[in-house]
Amino acid sequence: MAMKKASELGIRTLASRISSPPFISRHLHASPGSKKIVGVFYKANEYASMNPNFVGCAEGALGIRDWLESQGHKYIVTDDKDGPDSELEKHISDLHVLISTPFHPAYVTAERIKKAKNLQLLLTAGIGSDHIDLKAAAAAGLTVAEVTGSNVVSVAEDELMRILILVRNFLPGYHQVINGDWNVAAIAYRAYDLEGKTVGTVGAGRIGKLLLQRLKPFNCNLLYHDRLKMDPEMEKEIGATYEEDLDAMLPKCDIIVINTPLTEKTKGMFDKERIAKLKKGVLIVNNARGAIMDTQAVADACSSGHIGGYSGDVWYPQPAPKDHPWRYMPNQAMTPHISGTTIDGQLRYAAGTKDMLDKYFKGEDFPPQNYIVKEGQLASQYV
């Protein structure tokens, strides 16, 4: 049901044919015979056996191993993805399909694409394919697809939770309890109600719309900025106001939520200068992509108090190194990349991945909204 609702919110179109370097098709569909498929997922270790539906980890392997191997395909699964000596690198030269997730992304660079002579298909089990050099993939004639809508509910719910955690100053209270302390004033002096606050989302695609719908009962002032304006009926139903000028919207916001994909245009868009123009004490939630933010600028603004609180589950790179400044900045409620990999989300993106693989083997097209790169063309949100 969640995927159906998400797909109804909008279907992405493909645009902007890549003309340089020249497009060379590697064919969308599988040629006959056994295929080598490599999956890159996070390792679950002792947690793998604790839930039979935990399919999104390396041990669970999306639950498709028996199905693939019964058809004569070779399925390699690893969590070792980075560097020239990684397990993934050993298989780059002869794999046909690479499956990865945003939660433990296999960074597919132009160099790796050049080495992958047999590669035809890059699948993201989830949503967000910015770990792939999409222009290089398009130029090489590869197909890139993801399971659109599979975990939009998961992410939108997580964003709402993070907003409330920041607004109510929840984490200091939690830390007091586990540390044996009790100091109500240290929490209450910066705890607020969400009602009446101005919340702006940068991006109002599937996740952004779902978040706005969930915020409506809190009686907030809802703003949104996006490439596309919602149709008037949906805008009225949600009760949100369109802001065409991003820099005009941002200073109005008590809370800013990032819901835009990572592209060349959005990379580093929240830099020192833009952050300085935000309302002092602004709260920011970012479950989109870490690289949309200037890492040090965010850390500095949290330290100065200009950003009153920052929460999200996305970092750059991932996994985040131990010395990443967001781990140690004040007023943060960061986690590893978890929002879209709930058990419910895993089951949806595992089923969607299996469906696309089945269509690939049969020579059938994928659902149109799943394509990120097809026949040398990029989806419009990545242009």
mmCIF file with all atom_site columns, C-alpha atoms in Angstrom, residues 173 175-177 179-187:
data_model
loop_
_atom_site.group_PDB
_atom_site.id
_atom_site.type_symbol
_atom_site.label_atom_id
_atom_site.label_alt_id
_atom_site.label_comp_id
_atom_site.label_asym_id
_atom_site.label_entity_id
_atom_site.label_seq_id
_atom_site.pdbx_PDB_ins_code
_atom_site.Cartn_x
_atom_site.Cartn_y
_atom_site.Cartn_z
_atom_site.occupancy
_atom_site.B_iso_or_equiv
_atom_site.pdbx_formal_charge
_atom_site.auth_seq_id
_atom_site.auth_comp_id
_atom_site.auth_asym_id
_atom_site.auth_atom_id
_atom_site.pdbx_PDB_model_num
ATOM 1  C CA . GLY A 1 173 ? 16.978 14.144 29.180 1.00 0.00 ? 173 GLY A CA 1
ATOM 2  C CA . HIS A 1 175 ? 21.391 11.083 28.765 1.00 0.00 ? 175 HIS A CA 1
ATOM 3  C CA . GLN A 1 176 ? 20.546 12.347 32.247 1.00 0.00 ? 176 GLN A CA 1
ATOM 4  C CA . VAL A 1 177 ? 18.610 9.181  32.997 1.00 0.00 ? 177 VAL A CA 1
ATOM 5  C CA . ASN A 1 179 ? 23.977 8.816  33.677 1.00 0.00 ? 179 ASN A CA 1
ATOM 6  C CA . GLY A 1 180 ? 22.053 8.860  36.950 1.00 0.00 ? 180 GLY A CA 1
ATOM 7  C CA . ASP A 1 181 ? 21.321 12.615 36.838 1.00 0.00 ? 181 ASP A CA 1
ATOM 8  C CA . TRP A 1 182 ? 18.124 14.650 37.307 1.00 0.00 ? 182 TRP A CA 1
ATOM 9  C CA . ASN A 1 183 ? 18.070 18.256 36.148 1.00 0.00 ? 183 ASN A CA 1
ATOM 10 C CA . VAL A 1 184 ? 14.761 19.377 34.664 1.00 0.00 ? 184 VAL A CA 1
ATOM 11 C CA . ALA A 1 185 ? 15.976 22.928 34.018 1.00 0.00 ? 185 ALA A CA 1
ATOM 12 C CA . ALA A 1 186 ? 18.842 21.718 31.819 1.00 0.00 ? 186 ALA A CA 1
ATOM 13 C CA . ILE A 1 187 ? 16.235 20.264 29.471 1.00 0.00 ? 187 ILE A CA 1
#
